[in-house]
Amino acid sequence: MRSTRNVHSTPGENSTTTRLEFSLDRIQAKHRRNAAATMRSYFSAIMSALEQAIAASFAAREPERPALSPLRALGRRQLSGIEVFAQSVATTAPAASMVILPITMLTNETMLGGLLTVFAATIVVSLIAFCVSQFTRRFSSSGGLYSFAVKGSGSRGALTVGIAMLCKYCASGALTLYFGGQAVRTVLRETGIPTGGVVGAVVIHAVIALGILGCLVRGVRFAAAAILVVELCSLVFITALLLLPESQPVTVEPSGAPNGLLLVALGAMFALAGFESATFFGPEAKRPLVTVTRTVLLTPMICGALFTFAAWAAWSGRGGVLIGAYQHGSSTGIDVWLVVALNLGLSCSWLASAMASSNAASRLLYTMGIERVVPDRFARVHQTFRTPYVALCVVLGGLVVVSSTFVVFSSSAVLDDTRLLARAALIVGYAVVAIAAVVFLRRIGELTATVVLAGVLACTAGCAVLANLVVTVGLAQNVTMLIMLGVLALSGFCWRVYLHVHRPAALAAVGVFDSAESRDVLPGAAAYGENSRGAVAVVKSPWTDAR
């Protein structure tokens, strides 16, 4: 066919069009030649690098001592993402917190305000989790927040965070062990089995602690799946009870406390705390930089949504059956089977939290033992199960003593002081880590406006709650609480001074992280040197200087 262009075009126009098309073809051909040359150069560089790597692998001289991770004794790369998530969720005890938070709102007569406070606490803790995730994307350590704080706050800030997290986990473990034991006693009473008074209660706590110790020494994987299944079953059951319409008025004795919203805020933040326990298992996770980060970010969002739902149920008038069964048992006409099922679910949730808190505290003590910040016997690991059994025995022994003290004295003041101390310690640790994240990213040149905003908001909210706690509770009601907060605030400084005088090498070694081993890299793909502890470590690529 004849082109329509030639029908109406003059000979001059046809000549100009032909020259333009010829020039365009030349340009396209030149671009194709350039692209082909670029691809040849690219593949040539790849082949050259590959040949260099192969030659280096044959000529490489491996060190006499292989590079080993300082945390390898725990067993690296064994926990799946679900198992890490189970540890984090178990620490928060969501099933039990979905019962305690509505009761806290009712006793302090803060219904709508309590609902909004729980939602605000979820946002604040999520911001803290975002700050923590800046470390988990880059590092892996069994010291968790304690080790991360070194990067931005130095050894003094790290020691303060370490003491704060030990106080939090030990107090939380003792409280959940106590409440779990009380739930077990309730189940026994409802089924007609005598519990034997104070002595029987102490024996029950000791037996439960021995069972927890056996599971933890056996290994974290041994109990992780079972914990998650039991927690999910308890959550489904409690959620169903919260959705039931109120069949009878809820009788809850008001506390009369003037700072009801503060207590709800502290309770919500403490309930959401535990998301960071996954950071203590980074070296044991298969993909730590991915798995731990996801767990840290998702746990406060999921648990916060559940707690907000529980607060909404209490505000909308639901949950009367749940609260009546928990506080009064079958004495109000509620079926015995429902009371037994509820307390079984709560006991499993609380005891799983005690187990997870003990696990995290043992990893923290293990890390400090490696650094010799505490006696190095805490760094001893079971040869078969690869768990820090000395730290676990010490932690569980302490939890039995404290929970038995709660049983013997049976005073609400002792429980309240322990709760307040744990919550204050938690806020101190979170605030220091949020600041450390901003300082660390600024030092390495990767600071963003989002991290600054999250860190400032989280730290400001935490400091506001802590200041309110000091003014309304410490100065006005509880001088002992104020003294404990002062000791906690000065603990990092005093501990650092002691280490500086008596153990300067331990102070210099604060901040132990998981590192690549010789078997993690190809022969000749890395160079070796000595780290600050005098051990062989992978330090850099041998071709860095050449490039």
XYZ file of C-alpha atoms in Angstrom:
547
model
C 0.000 0.000 0.000
C 1.092 3.539 -0.631
C 1.728 5.613 2.434
C -0.728 8.478 3.025
C 2.259 10.695 3.735
C 3.479 10.437 0.134
C 0.094 11.275 -1.381
C 0.006 14.862 -0.174
C 3.779 15.592 0.338
C 6.115 17.434 -1.991
C 9.530 15.998 -3.040
C 11.301 18.450 -0.676
C 9.238 17.396 2.292
C 9.882 13.726 1.509
C 13.650 14.355 1.474
C 13.553 16.155 4.868
C 11.485 13.363 6.447
C 13.889 10.742 5.133
C 16.892 12.577 6.664
C 15.127 12.848 10.042
C 14.257 9.155 10.058
C 17.868 8.274 9.154
C 19.184 10.445 12.018
C 16.746 8.841 14.451
C 17.855 5.366 13.391
C 21.506 6.332 13.937
C 20.730 7.640 17.455
C 18.849 4.473 18.357
C 21.640 2.279 17.054
C 24.175 4.272 19.073
C 22.081 3.835 22.234
C 21.868 0.088 21.618
C 25.654 -0.102 21.195
C 26.171 1.871 24.414
C 23.730 -0.359 26.311
C 25.476 -3.480 25.034
C 28.853 -2.063 26.067
C 27.501 -1.223 29.523
C 26.136 -4.742 29.988
C 29.450 -6.245 28.866
C 31.301 -4.030 31.341
C 28.849 -4.960 34.111
C 29.153 -8.700 33.531
C 32.919 -8.345 33.174
C 33.061 -6.669 36.602
C 30.902 -9.433 38.095
C 33.099 -12.156 36.634
C 36.225 -10.339 37.792
C 34.872 -10.067 41.331
C 33.814 -13.714 41.250
C 37.235 -14.812 40.036
C 38.840 -12.679 42.730
C 36.616 -14.223 45.400
C 37.382 -17.757 44.196
C 41.097 -17.051 44.117
C 40.950 -15.482 47.576
C 39.029 -18.454 48.963
C 41.861 -20.788 47.923
C 44.578 -18.457 49.100
C 42.823 -17.392 52.308
C 44.556 -18.063 55.558
C 42.006 -18.773 58.232
C 42.902 -17.658 61.768
C 44.164 -20.220 64.233
C 41.105 -19.505 66.365
C 37.787 -19.172 64.506
C 35.611 -16.114 64.975
C 32.817 -17.026 67.404
C 29.842 -15.056 68.639
C 30.073 -14.231 72.360
C 26.436 -15.337 72.704
C 26.741 -18.634 70.844
C 26.389 -20.715 74.036
C 22.617 -20.101 74.007
C 22.258 -21.776 70.614
C 22.056 -19.456 67.644
C 19.358 -19.429 64.950
C 16.913 -21.946 66.450
C 13.693 -20.029 67.247
C 11.074 -19.431 64.568
C 9.051 -16.253 64.245
C 6.019 -17.832 65.948
C 8.119 -18.899 68.931
C 9.578 -15.413 69.348
C 6.086 -13.924 69.051
C 4.804 -16.378 71.692
C 7.476 -15.174 74.136
C 6.508 -11.544 73.587
C 2.751 -12.121 73.845
C 3.082 -14.338 76.916
C 4.942 -11.582 78.780
C 2.046 -9.154 78.303
C -0.527 -11.721 79.590
C -3.314 -10.321 77.356
C -6.043 -12.648 78.638
C -5.484 -11.646 82.267
C -5.061 -7.958 81.394
C -8.428 -7.968 79.591
C -9.988 -8.763 82.990
C -7.843 -6.522 85.206
C -8.125 -3.323 83.119
C -11.984 -3.171 83.167
C -11.932 -3.787 86.927
C -9.383 -0.972 87.335
C -11.670 1.333 85.366
C -14.682 0.376 87.497
C -12.935 0.679 90.854
C -11.583 4.111 89.943
C -14.896 5.190 88.328
C -13.231 6.313 85.111
C -15.257 4.733 82.330
C -15.011 6.948 79.238
C -11.804 8.535 80.496
C -10.416 5.072 81.149
C -11.274 3.935 77.622
C -9.506 6.937 76.096
C -6.555 6.451 78.443
C -6.116 2.821 77.358
C -6.188 3.917 73.718
C -3.646 6.681 74.393
C -1.388 4.240 76.250
C -1.479 1.958 73.212
C -0.251 4.807 71.008
C 2.531 5.759 73.431
C 3.802 2.184 73.803
C 3.650 1.737 70.019
C 5.859 4.818 69.645
C 8.317 3.316 72.123
C 8.234 0.066 70.153
C 9.065 2.032 67.006
C 12.103 3.523 68.757
C 13.198 0.072 69.946
C 12.835 -1.268 66.405
C 15.588 1.114 65.275
C 17.984 -1.043 67.283
C 16.477 -4.434 66.420
C 16.905 -3.683 62.700
C 20.656 -3.345 63.242
C 21.675 -5.404 66.280
C 20.935 -8.659 68.051
C 21.734 -9.225 71.722
C 20.533 -11.336 74.622
C 20.782 -8.157 76.722
C 17.811 -6.592 74.947
C 17.162 -2.972 75.876
C 20.115 -3.000 78.279
C 22.559 -3.634 75.443
C 20.774 -1.292 73.029
C 20.984 1.617 75.469
C 24.808 1.456 75.325
C 24.719 2.666 71.720
C 23.052 5.950 72.594
C 23.281 6.509 76.348
C 26.634 4.983 77.238
C 27.350 2.610 80.086
C 25.585 4.717 82.718
C 22.331 4.771 80.782
C 22.688 1.077 79.988
C 23.171 0.155 83.644
C 20.127 2.237 84.581
C 18.068 0.431 81.948
C 19.456 -2.919 83.117
C 18.401 -2.317 86.724
C 15.029 -0.955 85.612
C 14.290 -3.975 83.433
C 15.427 -6.397 86.154
C 13.066 -4.670 88.605
C 10.274 -4.794 86.057
C 10.679 -8.451 85.101
C 11.237 -9.706 88.637
C 8.316 -7.706 90.048
C 6.093 -8.704 87.139
C 7.136 -12.349 87.506
C 6.420 -12.320 91.249
C 3.025 -10.669 90.778
C 1.926 -13.006 87.997
C 3.188 -16.034 89.939
C 1.163 -14.854 92.945
C -2.029 -14.187 90.980
C -1.602 -17.403 89.011
C -1.262 -19.336 92.254
C -4.351 -17.604 93.652
C -6.295 -18.580 90.518
C -5.194 -22.190 90.974
C -6.375 -22.056 94.594
C -9.739 -20.715 93.425
C -10.107 -23.608 90.998
C -9.296 -26.066 93.786
C -11.804 -24.453 96.161
C -14.582 -24.401 93.586
C -14.038 -28.104 92.898
C -14.088 -28.957 96.620
C -10.365 -29.524 97.159
C -8.936 -27.795 100.282
C -5.860 -25.615 99.741
C -4.533 -25.660 103.323
C -4.361 -21.973 104.214
C -1.116 -19.975 104.086
C 1.181 -22.999 104.185
C -0.754 -24.666 101.387
C -0.601 -21.486 99.308
C 3.176 -21.255 99.734
C 3.517 -24.909 98.729
C 1.360 -24.319 95.641
C 3.559 -21.388 94.602
C 6.719 -23.421 95.136
C 5.401 -26.364 93.096
C 4.343 -24.056 90.268
C 7.747 -22.338 90.284
C 9.508 -25.720 90.104
C 7.361 -26.647 87.101
C 8.194 -23.341 85.404
C 11.890 -23.839 86.154
C 11.821 -27.317 84.622
C 10.180 -26.021 81.448
C 12.612 -23.123 81.102
C 15.734 -25.178 81.739
C 14.442 -27.700 79.210
C 14.428 -24.908 76.612
C 12.345 -21.991 75.406
C 11.064 -23.952 72.408
C 9.673 -26.607 74.734
C 6.981 -24.282 76.083
C 6.562 -21.584 73.407
C 3.948 -23.339 71.258
C 1.959 -24.553 74.274
C 1.985 -21.040 75.754
C 0.624 -19.533 72.544
C -2.157 -22.140 72.186
C -3.283 -21.756 75.804
C -3.205 -17.961 75.546
C -5.295 -18.000 72.374
C -7.888 -20.290 73.978
C -8.074 -18.022 77.027
C -8.445 -14.956 74.802
C -11.324 -16.494 72.855
C -13.104 -17.491 76.061
C -12.674 -14.083 77.750
C -13.669 -12.226 74.591
C -16.898 -14.254 74.457
C -17.653 -13.394 78.098
C -17.037 -9.690 77.446
C -19.567 -9.742 74.615
C -22.335 -11.187 76.818
C -24.972 -8.634 77.814
C -25.012 -7.679 81.470
C -27.521 -9.923 83.250
C -27.014 -8.377 86.696
C -25.510 -5.145 88.028
C -21.769 -5.214 88.528
C -20.874 -4.713 92.184
C -17.366 -3.286 92.426
C -16.241 -1.401 95.487
C -14.836 1.994 94.443
C -11.317 2.725 95.588
C -11.868 6.427 96.194
C -8.395 7.213 94.841
C -8.084 10.800 93.550
C -5.702 9.761 90.757
C -7.881 7.183 89.011
C -6.816 8.061 85.464
C -3.157 7.826 86.458
C -3.704 4.320 87.825
C -5.509 3.307 84.644
C -2.672 4.740 82.521
C -0.042 2.918 84.578
C -2.057 -0.298 84.400
C -2.468 -0.034 80.635
C 1.223 0.701 80.023
C 2.257 -2.123 82.325
C -0.156 -4.489 80.562
C 1.311 -3.537 77.178
C 4.858 -3.900 78.497
C 6.520 -7.107 77.494
C 6.709 -6.524 73.750
C 10.431 -5.860 74.264
C 11.028 -9.319 75.783
C 11.494 -10.610 72.231
C 14.694 -8.549 71.995
C 16.345 -10.791 74.595
C 16.008 -13.753 72.208
C 17.547 -12.163 69.126
C 20.659 -14.389 69.041
C 18.445 -17.480 69.336
C 16.072 -16.444 66.512
C 16.533 -17.712 62.965
C 16.197 -14.296 61.319
C 16.721 -11.954 64.273
C 16.812 -8.605 62.487
C 13.489 -9.373 60.778
C 11.689 -11.614 63.261
C 12.369 -9.583 66.382
C 11.540 -6.287 64.662
C 8.180 -7.568 63.469
C 7.355 -8.924 66.908
C 8.335 -5.678 68.627
C 6.143 -3.614 66.292
C 3.111 -5.920 66.131
C 2.767 -6.995 69.779
C 1.718 -3.605 71.257
C -0.675 -3.024 68.350
C -2.409 -6.397 68.728
C -2.508 -6.348 72.520
C -3.516 -2.688 72.549
C -6.466 -3.466 70.285
C -7.548 -6.259 72.661
C -7.242 -4.015 75.719
C -9.148 -1.206 74.024
C -11.895 -3.703 73.200
C -12.022 -4.821 76.853
C -12.220 -1.181 77.992
C -15.017 -0.535 75.490
C -16.908 -3.577 76.772
C -16.714 -2.248 80.331
C -17.745 1.261 79.236
C -20.722 -0.041 77.223
C -22.063 -2.076 80.153
C -20.891 -5.517 79.081
C -18.641 -7.895 80.963
C -20.772 -8.184 84.102
C -20.610 -11.969 83.997
C -16.832 -11.912 83.584
C -16.219 -9.444 86.410
C -18.699 -11.162 88.726
C -17.140 -14.577 88.113
C -13.652 -13.198 88.748
C -14.401 -11.209 91.899
C -17.146 -13.229 93.593
C -16.906 -16.715 92.106
C -20.050 -18.833 92.213
C -21.454 -17.028 95.283
C -23.506 -14.717 93.045
C -25.252 -17.592 91.259
C -22.799 -17.958 88.367
C -22.259 -21.532 87.248
C -19.322 -23.286 88.862
C -18.018 -24.534 85.518
C -17.766 -20.966 84.230
C -15.832 -19.827 87.311
C -13.491 -22.818 87.013
C -12.942 -22.251 83.281
C -12.279 -18.540 83.811
C -9.745 -19.113 86.572
C -8.048 -21.861 84.602
C -7.631 -19.483 81.680
C -6.391 -16.693 83.935
C -3.967 -18.970 85.764
C -2.511 -20.147 82.450
C -2.153 -16.547 81.245
C -0.525 -15.346 84.468
C 1.804 -18.317 84.787
C 2.812 -18.008 81.139
C 3.680 -14.367 81.862
C 5.715 -15.431 84.916
C 7.531 -17.943 82.720
C 8.245 -15.392 79.990
C 9.376 -12.724 82.494
C 11.752 -15.227 84.124
C 13.076 -16.142 80.698
C 13.822 -12.515 79.797
C 15.386 -11.750 83.198
C 17.644 -14.816 82.919
C 18.919 -13.674 79.497
C 19.643 -10.235 80.917
C 21.613 -11.702 83.834
C 23.384 -14.044 81.421
C 24.546 -11.074 79.331
C 25.733 -9.204 82.415
C 27.582 -12.341 83.485
C 29.437 -12.455 80.163
C 30.445 -8.830 80.649
C 31.330 -9.594 84.317
C 29.102 -6.750 85.411
C 27.633 -9.398 87.735
C 29.494 -12.565 88.834
C 30.383 -14.673 85.814
C 28.590 -17.724 87.232
C 25.389 -16.202 85.838
C 26.814 -16.875 82.351
C 26.895 -20.637 82.885
C 24.792 -22.537 80.342
C 23.379 -26.055 80.494
C 25.498 -28.269 78.251
C 22.539 -30.204 76.835
C 19.675 -27.696 76.716
C 21.804 -24.546 76.214
C 19.856 -22.461 78.714
C 21.303 -20.161 81.441
C 20.289 -22.468 84.273
C 22.110 -20.569 87.053
C 20.353 -17.308 86.201
C 17.033 -19.167 85.894
C 17.432 -20.778 89.314
C 18.272 -17.450 90.944
C 15.363 -15.640 89.261
C 12.767 -18.331 90.040
C 14.027 -18.627 93.610
C 13.565 -14.896 94.065
C 10.075 -15.012 92.568
C 9.027 -17.763 95.010
C 10.302 -15.738 97.965
C 8.520 -12.545 96.898
C 5.236 -14.248 95.939
C 5.271 -16.176 99.236
C 5.753 -12.843 101.009
C 2.583 -11.612 99.327
C 0.746 -14.693 100.614
C 2.067 -14.451 104.174
C 1.397 -10.753 104.678
C -1.741 -10.721 102.489
C -1.626 -6.921 102.475
C -2.828 -4.906 99.527
C -0.285 -2.202 100.393
C 2.623 -4.545 99.642
C 1.078 -5.531 96.312
C 0.368 -1.908 95.412
C 3.930 -0.806 96.214
C 5.348 -3.630 94.104
C 3.085 -2.720 91.197
C 4.010 0.953 91.377
C 7.723 0.177 91.568
C 7.545 -2.139 88.554
C 5.582 0.405 86.536
C 7.904 3.275 87.441
C 10.955 1.158 86.558
C 9.353 0.301 83.234
C 8.766 3.958 82.355
C 12.366 4.859 83.285
C 13.746 2.092 81.071
C 11.522 2.999 78.137
C 12.348 6.720 78.362
C 16.114 6.099 78.377
C 15.888 3.737 75.396
C 13.750 6.213 73.410
C 16.377 8.922 73.969
C 19.181 6.481 73.143
C 17.560 5.641 69.798
C 17.514 9.303 68.746
C 21.111 9.904 69.897
C 22.394 6.747 68.218
C 20.776 7.451 64.842
C 22.019 11.029 64.937
C 25.569 9.810 65.560
C 25.558 7.423 62.585
C 23.846 9.965 60.321
C 20.560 8.067 59.849
C 18.226 10.162 61.999
C 14.805 10.930 60.497
C 12.025 13.255 61.545
C 9.753 10.284 62.261
C 12.165 8.825 64.813
C 12.657 12.230 66.453
C 8.904 12.734 66.720
C 8.325 9.229 68.110
C 11.164 9.546 70.596
C 10.131 12.991 71.831
C 6.444 12.085 72.194
C 7.166 8.776 73.925
C 9.724 10.267 76.293
C 7.508 13.265 77.099
C 4.485 11.074 77.819
C 6.536 8.731 79.994
C 8.105 11.586 81.961
C 4.686 13.203 82.447
C 3.228 9.982 83.853
C 6.281 9.462 86.067
C 6.159 13.045 87.370
C 2.446 12.688 88.096
C 3.181 9.452 89.949
C 5.847 11.135 92.079
C 3.634 14.108 92.947
C 0.300 12.398 93.539
C 1.490 9.126 95.051
C 5.032 9.625 96.292
C 4.788 13.043 97.952
C 1.161 12.874 99.043
C 0.647 9.236 100.058
C 3.689 6.977 99.925
C 7.118 8.233 100.966
C 8.537 4.692 100.678
C 7.585 4.698 97.009
C 9.411 8.009 96.558
C 12.558 6.585 98.166
C 12.478 3.525 95.907
C 12.162 5.762 92.842
C 15.152 7.805 93.996
C 17.220 4.658 94.472
C 16.212 3.480 91.011
C 17.175 6.803 89.415
C 20.631 6.803 91.074
C 21.304 3.087 90.629
C 22.946 3.365 87.213
C 25.317 6.118 88.336
C 26.291 4.302 91.553
C 26.800 0.987 89.757
C 28.981 2.665 87.147
C 31.138 4.275 89.844
C 31.592 0.900 91.543
C 32.588 -0.795 88.293
C 34.917 2.062 87.389
C 36.782 1.608 90.673
C 36.703 -2.161 91.116
C 36.065 -3.650 87.639
C 37.120 -1.234 84.887
C 37.414 -4.091 82.382
C 33.773 -5.029 82.981
C 32.692 -1.430 82.486
C 34.525 -1.313 79.153
C 32.880 -4.572 78.073
C 29.282 -3.386 78.583
C 27.388 -3.934 75.354
C 27.785 -7.507 74.067
C 26.114 -8.269 70.734
C 25.731 -11.289 68.529
C 28.300 -11.263 65.727
C 29.090 -13.247 62.600
C 31.116 -16.415 62.987
C 33.689 -17.944 60.649
C 31.176 -20.491 59.415
C 28.741 -17.707 58.504
C 31.012 -16.317 55.739
C 32.723 -17.855 52.712
C 36.458 -18.521 52.907
C 38.346 -15.401 51.903
C 35.220 -13.230 52.031
C 36.168 -11.488 55.268
C 39.137 -10.355 57.300
C 39.714 -11.112 60.951
C 40.926 -9.071 63.866
C 40.566 -8.714 67.618
C 37.592 -7.013 69.222
C 37.549 -5.091 72.499
C 37.401 -8.336 74.474
C 40.529 -9.731 72.772
C 38.585 -12.387 70.849
C 38.879 -13.132 67.124
C 36.086 -11.461 65.157
C 35.047 -10.804 61.559
C 35.973 -7.168 61.028
C 35.690 -6.237 57.327
C 35.854 -7.351 53.706
C 39.419 -7.777 52.402
C 38.587 -5.772 49.255
C 37.225 -2.694 51.009
C 40.467 -0.759 50.741
C 41.017 -1.824 47.127
C 37.684 -0.428 46.164
